C-alpha cells in the first residue's frame, strides 16, 4: 500500500511521525470514457461561453462569486493567495472527546494512519491503545491543499483510522425535513410494540449481513458479456406490494421467526457433534 501523505500527529509535547493511506479501494468503481457515437473517438471537453457560444481557453476564464442573481464579484489568483494557508505537515490535535459526541453526519472520507518508521511505531501503538482504552477520539486540524481540514483519529483494530470531518455548519438540520413535527401524533402504541418485536426478531450481527454492490457486479457482467460477444440479459425487479401496516408487521414477524428456526437447528446439530467428538 502506497502512502499519499507524510507528516506528524502532535498533541501537547508528543509528536508522532505518520504516513496516511487511502482506506477506500477506488479500483472497485467502474469508470467510462465519453466517445463519439459514430466514430467511437474520444470526446474532447470544451468550455464555452453560454451566451455567445464562443470556445474559451483556460486563460480566458475567471472565477466569479454570485452575490445576487446575475451579479458576480471576480476573485482572482491574488485574492486566493491572500487567504492561502501554509501547509505544516502536522495534524494538530485540539482535544480528545467521547466518540458518541461526534455525529455520524460529520464523517467524510476515511484514511488509514500508520507509523512512519520503527522509532515512531512504539508511540503510535501507545496512542492507539490509549484511545481504545479510554473510549475517546482525537479531533484535530491539518492544512491540506491550502485549506484547513478537521480530522478525527479513532482506534481501528491494531492501528488508527483517520476521518476527514465536515464542518458542523455544512450539515443541514433534520428539523428542515417536512412532516417530522407531527410524528408523535400518528404513532400507534400497538403498532410500535409489534415493530419492536419485529426488530428484536431480526436482530443479528453486522458481519452476518451480506453486503455487496449488486449494481456494480451486474455492470461488470454486462461489460464482460459484451467483450465476449454474449447476449446481455436485463435484470428486472418486481415492485413491492403495499399492504396494511398491521398485516405487514404480523407477516414479517412470522417470517423472521421461521428464518431463525433452521439456524437454531443447525447450531444444535453442531453442538451435539462437538459433544460426541469429545466423548469419543
CSV table of C-alpha atoms in Angstrom, one decimal:
chain,number,residue,atom,x,y,z
A,1,UNK,CA,0.0,0.0,0.0
A,2,UNK,CA,1.4,3.4,-1.0
A,3,UNK,CA,1.3,6.4,1.3
A,4,UNK,CA,-0.5,9.5,0.0
A,5,UNK,CA,0.7,11.9,2.8
A,6,UNK,CA,3.6,12.0,5.2
A,7,UNK,CA,3.7,14.2,8.3
A,8,UNK,CA,3.2,14.2,12.1
A,9,UNK,CA,0.5,13.8,14.7
A,10,UNK,CA,1.1,16.3,17.5
A,11,UNK,CA,-0.7,16.7,20.9
A,12,UNK,CA,0.8,18.7,23.7
A,13,UNK,CA,4.5,17.9,23.6
A,14,UNK,CA,4.1,14.5,21.9
A,15,UNK,CA,4.9,14.2,18.2
A,16,UNK,CA,4.4,11.0,16.2
A,17,UNK,CA,5.7,10.7,12.6
A,18,UNK,CA,3.0,9.1,10.5
A,19,UNK,CA,2.0,8.2,6.9
A,20,UNK,CA,-1.5,8.3,5.6
A,21,UNK,CA,-3.0,5.7,3.2
A,22,UNK,CA,-6.3,5.5,1.3
A,23,UNK,CA,-8.8,3.3,3.1
A,24,UNK,CA,-11.1,3.2,0.1
A,25,UNK,CA,-10.4,0.9,-2.9
A,26,UNK,CA,-11.3,3.2,-5.8
A,27,UNK,CA,-10.5,0.4,-8.3
A,28,UNK,CA,-13.9,-1.1,-7.4
A,29,UNK,CA,-15.6,1.9,-9.1
A,30,UNK,CA,-16.3,1.4,-12.9
A,31,UNK,CA,-15.5,4.4,-15.0
A,32,UNK,CA,-16.3,5.2,-18.6
A,33,UNK,CA,-14.8,7.4,-21.3
A,34,UNK,CA,-17.1,9.5,-23.5
A,35,UNK,CA,-16.9,8.6,-27.2
A,36,UNK,CA,-18.4,9.8,-30.4
A,37,UNK,CA,-21.4,7.7,-31.3
A,38,UNK,CA,-20.4,7.4,-35.0
A,39,UNK,CA,-16.6,7.1,-34.8
A,40,UNK,CA,-16.0,5.9,-31.2
A,41,UNK,CA,-13.3,8.5,-30.9
A,42,UNK,CA,-12.7,10.2,-27.5
A,43,UNK,CA,-14.8,13.3,-26.9
A,44,UNK,CA,-12.9,16.4,-26.0
A,45,UNK,CA,-14.4,18.6,-23.3
A,46,UNK,CA,-14.7,22.2,-24.3
A,47,UNK,CA,-15.6,25.2,-22.2
A,48,UNK,CA,-17.9,27.6,-24.0
A,49,UNK,CA,-19.4,31.0,-23.3
A,50,UNK,CA,-23.1,30.2,-22.6
A,51,UNK,CA,-24.3,33.4,-24.3
A,52,UNK,CA,-22.0,33.8,-27.3
A,53,UNK,CA,-21.2,30.1,-27.8
A,54,UNK,CA,-17.5,31.0,-28.1
A,55,UNK,CA,-15.0,28.3,-27.2
A,56,UNK,CA,-12.8,29.6,-24.3
A,57,UNK,CA,-9.2,28.9,-23.4
A,58,UNK,CA,-8.1,28.3,-19.7
A,59,UNK,CA,-6.6,31.9,-19.6
A,60,UNK,CA,-9.9,33.3,-20.8
A,61,UNK,CA,-11.8,32.0,-17.7
A,62,UNK,CA,-12.0,33.7,-14.3
A,63,UNK,CA,-13.9,32.7,-11.1
A,64,UNK,CA,-16.9,34.7,-10.0
A,65,UNK,CA,-19.0,34.6,-6.8
A,66,UNK,CA,-22.7,35.3,-7.4
A,67,UNK,CA,-23.9,37.6,-4.6
A,68,UNK,CA,-27.2,38.5,-6.3
A,69,UNK,CA,-28.9,36.9,-9.3
A,70,UNK,CA,-26.8,37.8,-12.4
A,71,UNK,CA,-24.4,39.8,-10.3
A,72,UNK,CA,-20.8,38.5,-9.8
A,73,UNK,CA,-17.7,39.6,-8.0
A,74,UNK,CA,-14.5,38.4,-9.6
A,75,UNK,CA,-12.0,36.6,-7.4
A,76,UNK,CA,-8.5,36.2,-9.0
A,77,UNK,CA,-5.4,34.3,-8.0
A,78,UNK,CA,-4.0,37.2,-6.0
A,79,UNK,CA,-7.1,37.1,-3.8
A,80,UNK,CA,-6.7,33.3,-3.2
A,81,UNK,CA,-3.1,33.8,-2.3
A,82,UNK,CA,-4.1,36.2,0.5
A,83,UNK,CA,-6.1,33.5,2.3
A,84,UNK,CA,-3.8,30.6,1.4
A,85,UNK,CA,-2.7,28.7,4.4
A,86,UNK,CA,0.8,27.3,4.7
A,87,UNK,CA,1.0,23.5,4.9
A,88,UNK,CA,2.9,22.4,8.0
A,89,UNK,CA,2.6,18.6,7.5
A,90,UNK,CA,1.3,18.4,11.1
A,91,UNK,CA,-2.1,17.2,12.4
A,92,UNK,CA,-2.6,19.3,15.5
A,93,UNK,CA,-4.8,17.5,18.0
A,94,UNK,CA,-7.1,20.1,19.6
A,95,UNK,CA,-8.5,17.7,22.2
A,96,UNK,CA,-10.0,14.3,22.9
A,97,UNK,CA,-13.7,13.8,23.1
A,98,UNK,CA,-16.2,10.9,23.7
A,99,UNK,CA,-16.8,9.1,20.4
A,100,UNK,CA,-20.5,9.4,20.9
A,101,UNK,CA,-20.3,13.2,20.7
A,102,UNK,CA,-19.3,13.2,17.1
A,103,UNK,CA,-22.4,12.9,15.0
A,104,UNK,CA,-22.3,10.5,12.0
A,105,UNK,CA,-23.3,13.2,9.6
A,106,UNK,CA,-19.9,14.9,10.1
A,107,UNK,CA,-17.9,11.9,8.9
A,108,UNK,CA,-16.5,12.2,5.4
A,109,UNK,CA,-13.5,10.3,3.9
A,110,UNK,CA,-11.8,7.5,5.9
A,111,UNK,CA,-8.0,7.0,5.7
A,112,UNK,CA,-5.5,4.7,7.5
A,113,UNK,CA,-2.8,6.3,9.6
A,114,UNK,CA,0.4,4.3,10.1
A,115,UNK,CA,3.7,4.9,11.9
A,116,UNK,CA,6.5,6.3,9.8
A,117,UNK,CA,9.4,4.1,10.8
A,118,UNK,CA,10.3,1.8,13.6
A,119,UNK,CA,11.0,4.6,16.1
A,120,UNK,CA,7.5,6.0,15.7
A,121,UNK,CA,5.8,2.6,16.0
A,122,UNK,CA,6.1,2.5,19.8
A,123,UNK,CA,4.5,5.9,20.4
A,124,UNK,CA,1.9,5.2,17.6
A,125,UNK,CA,0.9,1.9,19.3
A,126,UNK,CA,0.7,3.7,22.7
A,127,UNK,CA,-1.7,6.3,21.3
A,128,UNK,CA,-3.9,3.7,19.5
A,129,UNK,CA,-4.2,1.6,22.7
A,130,UNK,CA,-4.9,4.7,24.9
A,131,UNK,CA,-7.7,5.8,22.5
A,132,UNK,CA,-9.2,2.3,22.7
A,133,UNK,CA,-9.0,2.0,26.4
A,134,UNK,CA,-10.4,5.5,27.1
A,135,UNK,CA,-13.2,5.4,24.5
A,136,UNK,CA,-12.1,8.7,23.3
A,137,UNK,CA,-11.3,10.0,19.8
A,138,UNK,CA,-8.9,12.8,18.9
A,139,UNK,CA,-10.1,15.8,17.0
A,140,UNK,CA,-7.6,18.0,15.2
A,141,UNK,CA,-6.8,20.2,12.3
A,142,UNK,CA,-4.4,19.9,9.3
A,143,UNK,CA,-3.8,22.1,6.3
A,144,UNK,CA,-4.2,20.2,3.0
A,145,UNK,CA,-4.2,21.9,-0.4
A,146,UNK,CA,-4.2,25.4,1.1
A,147,UNK,CA,-7.3,24.7,3.3
A,148,UNK,CA,-7.6,23.8,6.9
A,149,UNK,CA,-9.4,20.5,7.4
A,150,UNK,CA,-10.9,19.0,10.5
A,151,UNK,CA,-9.9,15.4,11.2
A,152,UNK,CA,-10.8,12.7,13.7
A,153,UNK,CA,-8.5,9.9,14.9
A,154,UNK,CA,-10.1,6.7,16.2
A,155,UNK,CA,-8.6,3.3,17.1
A,156,UNK,CA,-9.2,0.6,14.5
A,157,UNK,CA,-8.1,-3.0,15.0
A,158,UNK,CA,-4.3,-2.7,15.7
A,159,UNK,CA,-4.0,0.8,14.2
A,160,UNK,CA,-5.5,4.2,13.8
A,161,UNK,CA,-8.3,5.3,11.4
A,162,UNK,CA,-8.4,8.9,10.4
A,163,UNK,CA,-11.6,10.5,9.2
A,164,UNK,CA,-11.8,13.8,7.4
A,165,UNK,CA,-14.7,15.6,9.0
A,166,UNK,CA,-17.2,18.1,7.7
A,167,UNK,CA,-17.7,21.4,9.5
A,168,UNK,CA,-20.9,21.4,11.6
A,169,UNK,CA,-22.3,24.4,9.6
A,170,UNK,CA,-22.1,22.3,6.4
A,171,UNK,CA,-24.7,19.8,7.7
A,172,UNK,CA,-28.4,20.8,7.5
A,173,UNK,CA,-30.7,20.3,10.4
A,174,UNK,CA,-33.1,17.3,10.2
A,175,UNK,CA,-35.8,19.6,11.5
A,176,UNK,CA,-35.9,21.0,8.0
A,177,UNK,CA,-37.4,17.7,6.8
A,178,UNK,CA,-41.2,18.2,6.3
A,179,UNK,CA,-43.8,16.3,8.4
A,180,UNK,CA,-41.4,15.4,11.2
A,181,UNK,CA,-43.0,17.6,13.8
A,182,UNK,CA,-46.3,15.6,13.5
A,183,UNK,CA,-44.8,12.1,14.0
A,184,UNK,CA,-45.7,11.8,17.7
A,185,UNK,CA,-49.4,12.3,16.9
A,186,UNK,CA,-49.5,9.4,14.3
A,187,UNK,CA,-47.6,6.7,16.1
A,188,UNK,CA,-49.9,3.9,17.3
A,189,UNK,CA,-48.9,2.2,20.6
A,190,UNK,CA,-49.8,-1.3,19.3
A,191,UNK,CA,-48.1,-0.9,16.0
A,192,UNK,CA,-45.0,0.4,17.9
A,193,UNK,CA,-45.0,-2.7,20.1
A,194,UNK,CA,-45.2,-5.0,17.1
A,195,UNK,CA,-42.5,-3.0,15.3
A,196,UNK,CA,-40.1,-3.5,18.3
A,197,UNK,CA,-41.0,-7.2,18.3
A,198,UNK,CA,-40.0,-7.4,14.6
A,199,UNK,CA,-36.8,-5.6,15.2
A,200,UNK,CA,-35.9,-8.0,18.0
A,201,UNK,CA,-36.7,-11.0,15.8
A,202,UNK,CA,-34.5,-9.6,13.0
A,203,UNK,CA,-31.5,-8.6,15.2
A,204,UNK,CA,-28.2,-10.2,14.1
A,205,UNK,CA,-24.5,-9.5,14.0
A,206,UNK,CA,-23.5,-6.9,11.4
A,207,UNK,CA,-20.9,-9.3,9.9
A,208,UNK,CA,-23.8,-11.8,9.2
A,209,UNK,CA,-25.5,-9.3,6.9
A,210,UNK,CA,-24.4,-9.9,3.3
A,211,UNK,CA,-23.3,-6.6,1.8
A,212,UNK,CA,-22.4,-6.4,-1.8
A,213,UNK,CA,-22.7,-3.9,-4.7
A,214,UNK,CA,-25.2,-5.8,-6.9
A,215,UNK,CA,-25.3,-3.0,-9.4
A,216,UNK,CA,-21.5,-2.9,-9.8
A,217,UNK,CA,-21.4,-6.7,-10.1
A,218,UNK,CA,-24.2,-6.8,-12.7
A,219,UNK,CA,-22.5,-3.9,-14.7
A,220,UNK,CA,-19.2,-5.9,-14.7
A,221,UNK,CA,-21.1,-8.9,-16.0
A,222,UNK,CA,-22.7,-6.8,-18.8
A,223,UNK,CA,-19.3,-5.4,-19.8
A,224,UNK,CA,-17.7,-8.9,-19.9
A,225,UNK,CA,-20.6,-10.3,-21.9
A,226,UNK,CA,-20.2,-7.5,-24.4
A,227,UNK,CA,-16.4,-8.1,-24.7
A,228,UNK,CA,-17.1,-11.9,-25.2
A,229,UNK,CA,-19.9,-11.2,-27.7
A,230,UNK,CA,-22.6,-12.8,-25.4
A,231,UNK,CA,-26.2,-11.8,-25.1
A,232,UNK,CA,-26.9,-9.2,-22.4
A,233,UNK,CA,-29.8,-10.2,-20.2
A,234,UNK,CA,-31.7,-7.4,-18.3
A,235,UNK,CA,-32.3,-7.7,-14.6
A,236,UNK,CA,-35.8,-6.8,-13.5
A,237,UNK,CA,-37.2,-6.4,-10.0
A,238,UNK,CA,-40.9,-6.6,-9.1
A,239,UNK,CA,-42.5,-3.7,-7.4
A,240,UNK,CA,-43.1,-4.5,-3.7
A,241,UNK,CA,-46.8,-4.9,-2.8
A,242,UNK,CA,-48.1,-2.3,-0.4
A,243,UNK,CA,-50.2,-3.9,2.4
A,244,UNK,CA,-51.8,-2.8,5.6
A,245,UNK,CA,-49.1,-1.9,8.2
A,246,UNK,CA,-50.5,-4.3,10.9
A,247,UNK,CA,-50.8,-7.2,8.4
A,248,UNK,CA,-47.3,-6.4,7.2
A,249,UNK,CA,-45.8,-6.4,10.7
A,250,UNK,CA,-47.5,-9.7,11.7
A,251,UNK,CA,-46.4,-11.5,8.5
A,252,UNK,CA,-42.9,-10.1,8.9
A,253,UNK,CA,-42.6,-11.3,12.5
A,254,UNK,CA,-43.8,-14.8,11.4
A,255,UNK,CA,-41.3,-14.8,8.5
A,256,UNK,CA,-38.4,-13.7,10.8
A,257,UNK,CA,-39.2,-16.4,13.3
A,258,UNK,CA,-39.4,-19.0,10.6
A,259,UNK,CA,-36.0,-17.9,9.2
A,260,UNK,CA,-34.3,-18.3,12.6
A,261,UNK,CA,-35.5,-21.9,13.3
A,262,UNK,CA,-33.2,-23.5,10.7
A,263,UNK,CA,-30.3,-21.6,12.1
A,264,UNK,CA,-31.1,-22.7,15.7
A,265,UNK,CA,-31.4,-26.3,14.4
A,266,UNK,CA,-28.1,-26.1,12.7
A,267,UNK,CA,-26.4,-24.7,15.8
A,268,UNK,CA,-27.9,-27.5,17.9
A,269,UNK,CA,-26.6,-30.2,15.5
A,270,UNK,CA,-23.1,-28.6,15.6
A,271,UNK,CA,-23.1,-28.6,19.4
A,272,UNK,CA,-24.2,-32.2,19.5
A,273,UNK,CA,-21.5,-33.2,17.0
A,274,UNK,CA,-18.9,-31.5,19.2
A,275,UNK,CA,-20.1,-33.3,22.3
A,276,UNK,CA,-19.9,-36.7,20.5
A,277,UNK,CA,-16.3,-35.9,19.4
A,278,UNK,CA,-15.3,-35.1,23.0
A,279,UNK,CA,-17.0,-38.2,24.3
A,280,UNK,CA,-15.2,-40.4,21.8
